Short mmCIF file of C-alpha atoms in Angstrom, two decimals:
data_model
loop_
_atom_site.label_atom_id
_atom_site.label_comp_id
_atom_site.label_asym_id
_atom_site.label_seq_id
_atom_site.Cartn_x
_atom_site.Cartn_y
_atom_site.Cartn_z
CA MET A 1 -4.53 14.05 -17.69
CA ASP A 2 -1.11 15.80 -18.80
CA GLN A 3 -0.51 17.38 -15.22
CA GLU A 4 -0.10 13.80 -14.27
CA ASP A 5 2.74 11.92 -13.82
CA ARG A 6 4.04 9.27 -15.90
CA ILE A 7 5.94 6.39 -13.82
CA ALA A 8 8.11 4.07 -14.93
CA LEU A 9 8.37 1.17 -12.56
CA PHE A 10 12.01 -1.33 -12.02
CA LEU A 11 11.52 -3.64 -9.32
CA ASP A 12 15.22 -6.20 -8.75
CA TYR A 13 12.91 -9.15 -7.58
CA GLU A 14 15.33 -10.78 -6.21
CA ASN A 15 16.19 -8.68 -3.98
CA LEU A 16 12.64 -7.52 -2.52
CA ALA A 17 10.97 -10.87 -3.36
CA LEU A 18 13.81 -12.68 -1.29
CA GLY A 19 14.43 -9.28 1.64
CA ALA A 20 10.16 -10.41 1.96
CA ARG A 21 10.27 -13.72 2.56
CA ASP A 22 12.87 -13.57 4.90
CA HIS A 23 12.12 -10.88 7.32
CA ARG A 24 8.54 -11.18 7.31
CA GLY A 25 8.10 -14.90 8.63
CA GLY A 26 7.81 -16.38 5.31
CA ALA A 27 4.63 -14.50 3.96
CA ALA A 28 4.62 -14.87 -0.35
CA PHE A 29 5.46 -11.32 -1.94
CA ASP A 30 2.19 -8.99 -3.17
CA PHE A 31 3.12 -7.02 -6.43
CA ARG A 32 -0.45 -5.14 -5.55
CA PRO A 33 0.36 -3.23 -2.54
CA ILE A 34 2.73 -1.66 -4.58
CA ALA A 35 0.91 -1.02 -7.71
CA ASP A 36 -2.17 0.70 -5.58
CA ALA A 37 0.97 3.05 -4.21
CA LEU A 38 1.85 3.64 -7.09
CA ALA A 39 -1.72 4.20 -9.30
CA GLU A 40 -1.94 7.42 -6.48
CA ARG A 41 0.73 9.01 -7.62
CA GLY A 42 0.62 9.01 -11.15
CA ARG A 43 -0.29 7.20 -14.69
CA VAL A 44 1.81 4.31 -14.74
CA VAL A 45 3.90 3.08 -17.97
CA VAL A 46 6.25 1.62 -17.86
CA ARG A 47 6.64 -1.99 -14.76
CA ARG A 48 9.79 -4.30 -15.61
CA ALA A 49 11.41 -6.70 -12.55
CA TYR A 50 14.11 -8.06 -13.36
CA ALA A 51 15.42 -11.12 -11.87
CA ASP A 52 16.43 -15.76 -13.83
CA TRP A 53 12.68 -16.39 -13.54
CA SER A 54 13.40 -19.62 -12.77
CA TYR A 55 13.75 -19.09 -9.59
CA PHE A 56 10.25 -17.79 -8.83
CA ASP A 57 8.22 -19.07 -11.45
CA GLU A 58 4.49 -18.96 -9.09
CA ASP A 59 5.37 -15.07 -8.87
CA ARG A 60 6.05 -15.14 -12.92
CA ARG A 61 2.48 -15.58 -12.97
CA MET A 62 1.24 -12.61 -10.65
CA LEU A 63 3.63 -10.55 -12.10
CA THR A 64 2.43 -11.20 -15.69
CA ARG A 65 -1.73 -10.99 -13.92
CA SER A 66 -0.61 -7.37 -12.92
CA HIS A 67 1.07 -6.65 -16.74
CA VAL A 68 4.97 -6.50 -15.69
CA GLU A 69 6.77 -6.92 -18.66
CA LEU A 70 9.47 -10.34 -17.20
CA ILE A 71 13.93 -9.44 -17.92
CA GLU A 72 15.65 -12.67 -18.34
CA ILE A 73 18.57 -12.83 -15.84
CA PRO A 74 19.72 -16.31 -17.01
CA GLN A 75 21.43 -18.28 -13.79
CA ARG A 76 25.59 -17.81 -13.41
CA MET A 77 27.73 -17.73 -11.20
CA GLY A 78 27.38 -16.34 -7.76
CA ALA A 79 27.97 -12.56 -7.24
CA SER A 80 28.37 -12.35 -11.17
CA ARG A 81 24.45 -13.06 -11.75
CA LYS A 82 23.36 -10.65 -8.67
CA ASN A 83 25.70 -8.35 -10.50
CA ALA A 84 24.50 -8.68 -14.17
CA ALA A 85 20.28 -8.45 -12.79
CA ASP A 86 21.54 -4.45 -11.09
CA ILE A 87 23.52 -3.59 -14.36
CA LYS A 88 20.97 -4.68 -16.96
CA MET A 89 18.38 -2.74 -14.83
CA ALA A 90 20.46 0.53 -14.26
CA VAL A 91 21.71 0.35 -17.88
CA ASP A 92 17.72 0.49 -18.92
CA ALA A 93 17.03 2.91 -16.55
CA ILE A 94 19.34 5.53 -17.57
CA GLU A 95 18.37 4.48 -21.07
CA LEU A 96 14.24 5.20 -20.53
CA ALA A 97 15.43 8.82 -18.39
CA PHE A 98 16.94 10.30 -22.50
CA GLU A 99 14.61 8.59 -24.17
CA ARG A 100 11.28 9.34 -22.45
CA ASP A 101 11.23 12.53 -22.18
CA TYR A 102 7.74 12.38 -21.05
CA ILE A 103 8.49 9.96 -17.95
CA SER A 104 8.94 12.12 -14.94
CA THR A 105 9.40 9.10 -12.06
CA PHE A 106 11.58 6.22 -11.51
CA VAL A 107 10.69 4.11 -8.99
CA ILE A 108 14.00 1.93 -8.14
CA CYS A 109 12.18 -1.91 -5.87
CA SER A 110 15.26 -2.89 -3.90
CA GLY A 111 16.84 -1.42 -0.84
CA ASP A 112 20.13 -2.61 -2.49
CA SER A 113 23.15 0.29 -1.52
CA ASP A 114 24.24 -0.04 -5.28
CA PHE A 115 21.25 1.33 -6.80
CA THR A 116 22.44 4.69 -4.94
CA PRO A 117 24.30 6.31 -7.58
CA LEU A 118 21.38 4.94 -10.10
CA VAL A 119 19.08 7.88 -8.16
CA HIS A 120 21.46 10.11 -8.11
CA LYS A 121 22.26 9.88 -11.38
CA LEU A 122 18.81 10.38 -12.45
CA ARG A 123 18.15 12.92 -9.80
CA GLU A 124 20.48 15.10 -12.20
CA LEU A 125 18.14 14.20 -15.48
CA ASN A 126 15.37 15.73 -13.43
CA LYS A 127 13.83 13.04 -13.35
CA ARG A 128 11.95 12.55 -9.13
CA VAL A 129 13.31 8.87 -8.38
CA ILE A 130 10.12 6.73 -5.42
CA GLY A 131 12.01 3.62 -3.54
CA VAL A 132 10.51 0.58 -2.39
CA GLY A 133 12.13 -1.92 -0.32
CA VAL A 134 11.21 -4.22 2.58
CA GLU A 135 12.34 -2.02 6.13
CA GLY A 136 14.45 -5.38 7.57
CA SER A 137 16.60 -5.59 4.03
CA THR A 138 17.44 -2.10 3.33
CA SER A 139 20.72 -0.19 2.80
CA GLY A 140 20.45 2.94 5.50
CA LEU A 141 22.00 4.60 2.62
CA LEU A 142 19.42 4.16 -0.38
CA PRO A 143 16.02 5.97 1.15
CA PRO A 144 18.16 9.85 1.86
CA ALA A 145 19.45 9.26 -1.93
CA CYS A 146 15.52 9.55 -3.12
CA ASP A 147 13.13 11.96 -3.19
CA GLU A 148 10.89 9.25 -1.49
CA PHE A 149 11.44 5.96 -0.48
CA LEU A 150 8.31 3.12 0.49
CA TYR A 151 8.36 1.13 2.55
CA TYR A 152 6.50 -2.67 1.83
CA ASP A 153 5.85 -3.48 4.89
CA ARG A 154 4.47 -0.13 5.77
CA LEU A 155 2.18 -0.65 2.00
CA GLU A 156 -1.81 -0.41 2.87
CA GLY A 157 -2.72 -4.12 1.63
CA VAL A 158 0.35 -5.43 3.07
CA ASP A 159 -0.92 -8.30 5.76
CA ILE A 160 1.69 -7.77 9.56
CA PRO A 161 3.41 -11.27 9.47
CA PRO A 162 1.55 -14.45 11.21
CA ALA A 163 2.35 -14.81 14.65
CA ARG A 164 4.54 -17.59 14.97
CA GLY A 165 7.55 -18.03 14.79
CA ARG A 166 7.82 -14.70 17.36
CA ARG A 167 9.45 -14.44 20.84
CA ALA A 168 7.74 -14.14 23.95
CA ARG A 169 4.70 -13.49 22.97
CA PRO A 170 2.05 -11.71 26.11
CA THR A 171 0.49 -14.27 28.34
CA THR A 172 -3.23 -12.68 28.09
CA ARG A 173 -6.94 -13.43 27.28
CA GLN A 174 -6.14 -12.07 23.82
CA ALA A 175 -3.05 -13.97 22.57
CA GLY A 176 -5.98 -16.63 21.36
CA ALA A 177 -7.22 -13.63 18.65
CA GLU A 178 -3.23 -12.59 18.14
CA GLN A 179 -2.62 -16.64 16.66
CA ARG A 180 -5.59 -15.99 13.94
CA PRO A 181 -4.05 -14.22 10.78
CA PRO A 182 -5.61 -11.21 10.25
CA GLU A 183 -9.07 -11.05 8.63
CA PRO A 184 -8.70 -10.93 4.18
CA GLU A 185 -10.90 -7.66 4.61
CA GLN A 186 -8.25 -6.62 1.50
CA GLU A 187 -9.54 -8.68 -0.75
CA GLN A 188 -12.76 -6.50 -0.42
CA ASP A 189 -10.35 -3.65 -0.71
CA ARG A 190 -8.42 -4.59 -4.12
CA ARG A 191 -10.82 -7.01 -6.42
CA PRO A 192 -8.77 -10.04 -7.81
CA GLN A 193 -8.41 -9.65 -11.49
CA ASP A 194 -9.90 -12.39 -12.14
CA ALA A 195 -12.90 -12.36 -10.26
CA GLU A 196 -16.13 -10.69 -10.67
CA PRO A 197 -17.05 -7.36 -9.43
CA ASP A 198 -17.58 -6.86 -5.34
CA ARG A 199 -21.28 -4.83 -5.95
CA ASP A 200 -21.09 -4.09 -2.22
CA VAL A 201 -22.02 -0.01 -1.48
CA ASP A 202 -20.26 -0.74 1.79
CA ALA A 203 -17.06 -2.43 0.20
CA LEU A 204 -16.56 0.73 -1.85
CA ALA A 205 -16.76 3.21 0.27
CA VAL A 206 -14.07 2.03 1.81
CA LEU A 207 -12.13 1.48 -1.17
CA VAL A 208 -13.17 4.98 -2.35
CA ALA A 209 -12.03 6.83 1.57
CA GLN A 210 -8.50 4.96 1.34
CA SER A 211 -8.14 6.24 -1.68
CA VAL A 212 -8.98 9.56 -0.80
CA ALA A 213 -7.03 9.68 1.84
CA GLY A 214 -3.70 8.41 0.37
CA LEU A 215 -3.78 11.27 -2.54
CA GLN A 216 -4.16 13.58 0.44
CA GLY A 217 -1.06 12.13 1.01
CA SER A 218 0.83 11.49 -1.95
CA ALA A 219 -0.86 13.94 -3.91
CA ASN A 220 -0.30 18.27 -4.61
CA GLY A 221 -3.51 20.14 -4.26
CA ASP A 222 -6.57 19.75 -3.84
CA VAL A 223 -8.51 16.43 -5.06
CA THR A 224 -10.90 16.38 -7.27
CA ALA A 225 -13.44 14.34 -8.41
CA SER A 226 -11.89 13.48 -11.90
CA ARG A 227 -8.59 12.72 -9.91
CA LEU A 228 -10.02 10.04 -7.64
CA LYS A 229 -11.84 9.04 -10.77
CA ARG A 230 -8.92 8.00 -12.11
CA THR A 231 -6.99 7.23 -9.44
CA LEU A 232 -9.78 4.42 -8.38
CA LEU A 233 -10.21 3.38 -12.46
CA ARG A 234 -6.04 2.13 -12.23
CA LYS A 235 -6.07 0.57 -8.87
CA ASP A 236 -9.00 -2.07 -10.63
CA PRO A 237 -9.41 -0.83 -14.19
CA THR A 238 -13.18 -2.35 -14.67
CA PHE A 239 -14.71 -0.12 -12.16
CA SER A 240 -17.77 1.35 -13.37
CA GLU A 241 -20.08 3.07 -10.95
CA SER A 242 -22.68 1.33 -13.13
CA ASP A 243 -21.59 -1.76 -10.61
CA TYR A 244 -23.17 -0.02 -7.35
CA GLY A 245 -26.66 1.17 -9.57
CA PHE A 246 -25.72 4.74 -10.08
CA ARG A 247 -26.06 6.83 -13.40
CA THR A 248 -22.87 9.01 -13.28
CA PHE A 249 -19.81 8.79 -10.49
CA GLY A 250 -21.20 12.81 -9.15
CA GLU A 251 -24.55 10.74 -7.97
CA LEU A 252 -22.13 8.27 -6.48
CA LEU A 253 -20.27 10.13 -4.69
CA ARG A 254 -23.53 12.55 -3.45
CA HIS A 255 -24.42 9.10 -2.22
CA LEU A 256 -20.91 8.52 -0.47
CA ALA A 257 -21.41 12.49 0.89
CA GLU A 258 -25.13 11.06 2.95
CA ARG A 259 -23.31 9.00 3.97
CA ASN A 260 -20.53 10.94 5.86
CA VAL A 261 -17.69 9.05 4.38
CA ILE A 262 -16.19 11.77 1.88
CA GLU A 263 -17.15 15.43 2.16
CA LEU A 264 -17.49 17.62 -1.61
CA GLY A 265 -17.05 20.85 -2.05
CA GLU A 266 -16.48 23.19 -4.84
CA GLY A 267 -14.13 22.49 -7.27
CA PRO A 268 -12.17 23.67 -9.71
CA ALA A 269 -14.17 23.19 -12.29
CA LYS A 270 -17.54 22.89 -12.68
CA GLY A 271 -18.99 19.76 -12.31
CA ASP A 272 -15.62 19.09 -11.17
CA PRO A 273 -16.00 18.72 -7.67
CA GLU A 274 -13.46 18.99 -4.01
CA VAL A 275 -13.08 15.51 -2.92
CA SER A 276 -11.71 15.76 0.71
CA LEU A 277 -11.73 13.03 4.16
CA PRO A 278 -14.76 13.94 7.34
CA GLU A 279 -13.20 16.52 9.71
CA HIS A 280 -13.26 14.10 12.42
CA GLY A 281 -16.58 12.32 11.87
CA ASP A 282 -16.78 9.33 13.63
CA ARG A 283 -13.54 9.87 14.74
CA GLU A 284 -14.76 10.14 19.22
CA VAL A 285 -16.82 7.37 18.45
CA ALA A 286 -14.88 4.68 16.65
CA PHE A 287 -11.86 6.06 19.65
CA GLY A 288 -13.96 5.46 21.92
CA LEU A 289 -14.30 1.72 21.30
CA LEU A 290 -10.75 0.43 20.88
CA ARG A 291 -10.37 1.72 24.39
CA GLY A 292 -12.61 -0.38 25.27
CA VAL A 293 -12.02 -3.06 23.26
CA VAL A 294 -8.51 -3.18 25.26
CA ALA A 295 -10.09 -2.35 27.90
CA ASP A 296 -11.58 -5.93 27.64
CA LEU A 297 -8.96 -7.82 26.82
CA GLY A 298 -6.55 -6.33 28.77
CA SER A 299 -8.44 -6.91 32.19
CA GLY A 300 -5.65 -5.89 35.35
CA GLY A 301 -4.11 -3.60 32.96
CA ASN A 302 -1.86 -5.94 30.53
CA PRO A 303 -0.53 -4.80 26.99
CA VAL A 304 -3.22 -6.15 24.26
CA ALA A 305 -0.71 -6.95 20.99
CA LEU A 306 -1.37 -4.74 18.28
CA SER A 307 -1.58 -8.50 15.78
CA GLY A 308 -5.27 -9.66 15.80
CA LEU A 309 -6.72 -6.54 17.46
CA LYS A 310 -8.47 -5.41 14.60
CA ASN A 311 -10.35 -8.52 14.94
CA GLN A 312 -11.43 -8.62 18.02
CA VAL A 313 -12.35 -4.38 17.32
CA ARG A 314 -14.54 -5.63 14.34
CA ARG A 315 -16.08 -8.54 16.14
CA ALA A 316 -17.72 -5.96 18.74
CA ARG A 317 -18.92 -3.92 15.81
CA PRO A 318 -18.38 -5.30 12.34
CA ASP A 319 -18.92 -2.33 10.13
CA PHE A 320 -15.86 -0.85 11.59
CA SER A 321 -13.42 0.43 9.27
CA GLU A 322 -10.18 2.76 10.10
CA LYS A 323 -10.19 4.09 5.89
CA LYS A 324 -13.86 5.36 6.37
CA LEU A 325 -12.09 8.04 9.18
CA GLY A 326 -9.00 8.64 6.85
CA TYR A 327 -7.32 6.30 8.23
CA ARG A 328 -5.19 4.29 5.88
CA SER A 329 -4.63 1.17 8.17
CA PHE A 330 -5.15 -0.27 11.72
CA LEU A 331 -1.36 0.75 13.27
CA GLN A 332 -1.56 4.90 11.89
CA PHE A 333 -5.12 4.99 13.44
CA CYS A 334 -4.09 3.34 17.41
CA LYS A 335 -1.72 5.85 16.89
CA ALA A 336 -3.60 8.52 15.99
CA ALA A 337 -6.04 7.64 19.01
CA ALA A 338 -2.47 7.56 21.42
CA THR A 339 -1.16 10.94 20.13
CA ALA A 340 -5.07 11.60 21.97
CA GLY A 341 -4.72 10.71 25.18
CA VAL A 342 -7.05 7.70 24.42
CA LEU A 343 -4.68 4.84 25.26
CA ASP A 344 -1.13 4.15 25.21
CA LEU A 345 0.94 2.58 22.84
CA ARG A 346 4.71 1.21 21.82
CA TRP A 347 6.77 -0.98 20.33
CA SER A 348 7.43 -4.33 22.79
CA PRO A 349 11.02 -6.14 20.86
CA GLU A 350 10.29 -9.07 23.12
CA ALA A 351 6.88 -9.73 21.82
CA ASP A 352 7.80 -8.98 18.69
CA ASP A 353 4.53 -6.78 18.63
CA TYR A 354 3.20 -2.73 19.32
CA LEU A 355 1.14 -3.35 22.31
CA LEU A 356 -1.47 -1.20 23.61
CA THR A 357 -2.42 -0.55 27.09
CA THR A 358 -5.38 2.35 28.64
CA GLN A 359 -5.00 5.04 30.19
CA THR A 360 -5.05 4.59 33.44
#
């Protein structure tokens, strides 16, 4: 644990929550995808959010359940209220940087370019800085200043905005499927904190594959069993392999390796094997499934929209999960299929969505 990054999280909540609602079709902001993304990067020891909480009553309860400290910025007139929140957040971050030497990473959740000097100063103090912002409301000046920048819209667990209100959807056979909201797959990936644990081993396999993929993409060095276990506990502190019928975590990993969900190799220490995702797995089979569904929905060469497509794939094969193949999202899986020449994928401004067509 001594070698893990210690993370301090600061949320400019008004900027983040209003940006999410304004640029994502009115969808409510969800803190959990940010928490999960940071759990793969280190141990979060400070969580603070700044806002006038009289405007965010429901959000306040959601953040409290995630153990975020709420910093109250009382209502003032116009820009002075916004400046008060920004200044308080910046002062607290710099103070913490000097007082807590063990904190190695600061996460600034805001798309406001006003925080760029804070990012520069933290990096001068030898701190790693990760930014988080909504893609449509993030200033172009902020991401290049950070060591890493995460767009909230692209995080695992953030649903695609509902189709209503979009412009000129393609009038193809899949249109009815596009109008239906995505199936709540993430509910099985991330258990609500106030619910009983989901003891479905298939859901656990998805969670483990998702976590290994995240660690491989964001962590330096190999992913060991001990590191994976700590990541799972960060995502769900109540996690226990015994809930799934396994006596030890190693027994659980061996079971998943037998199912070709993961691969185990020799680790740096005895009893702590290296964990990785299969090099190919059933990727070609999954690409063929995707191509077949797109061909059926877009008969006659019509393009098929990404929104709702995963639901159609899972109707054809209910056990489909791109995470078992090492992809963090369905879009990433589709991009890999396009790179492999299985189909064409392009962004359509008119449809406000990705469109897929089979190769001719």
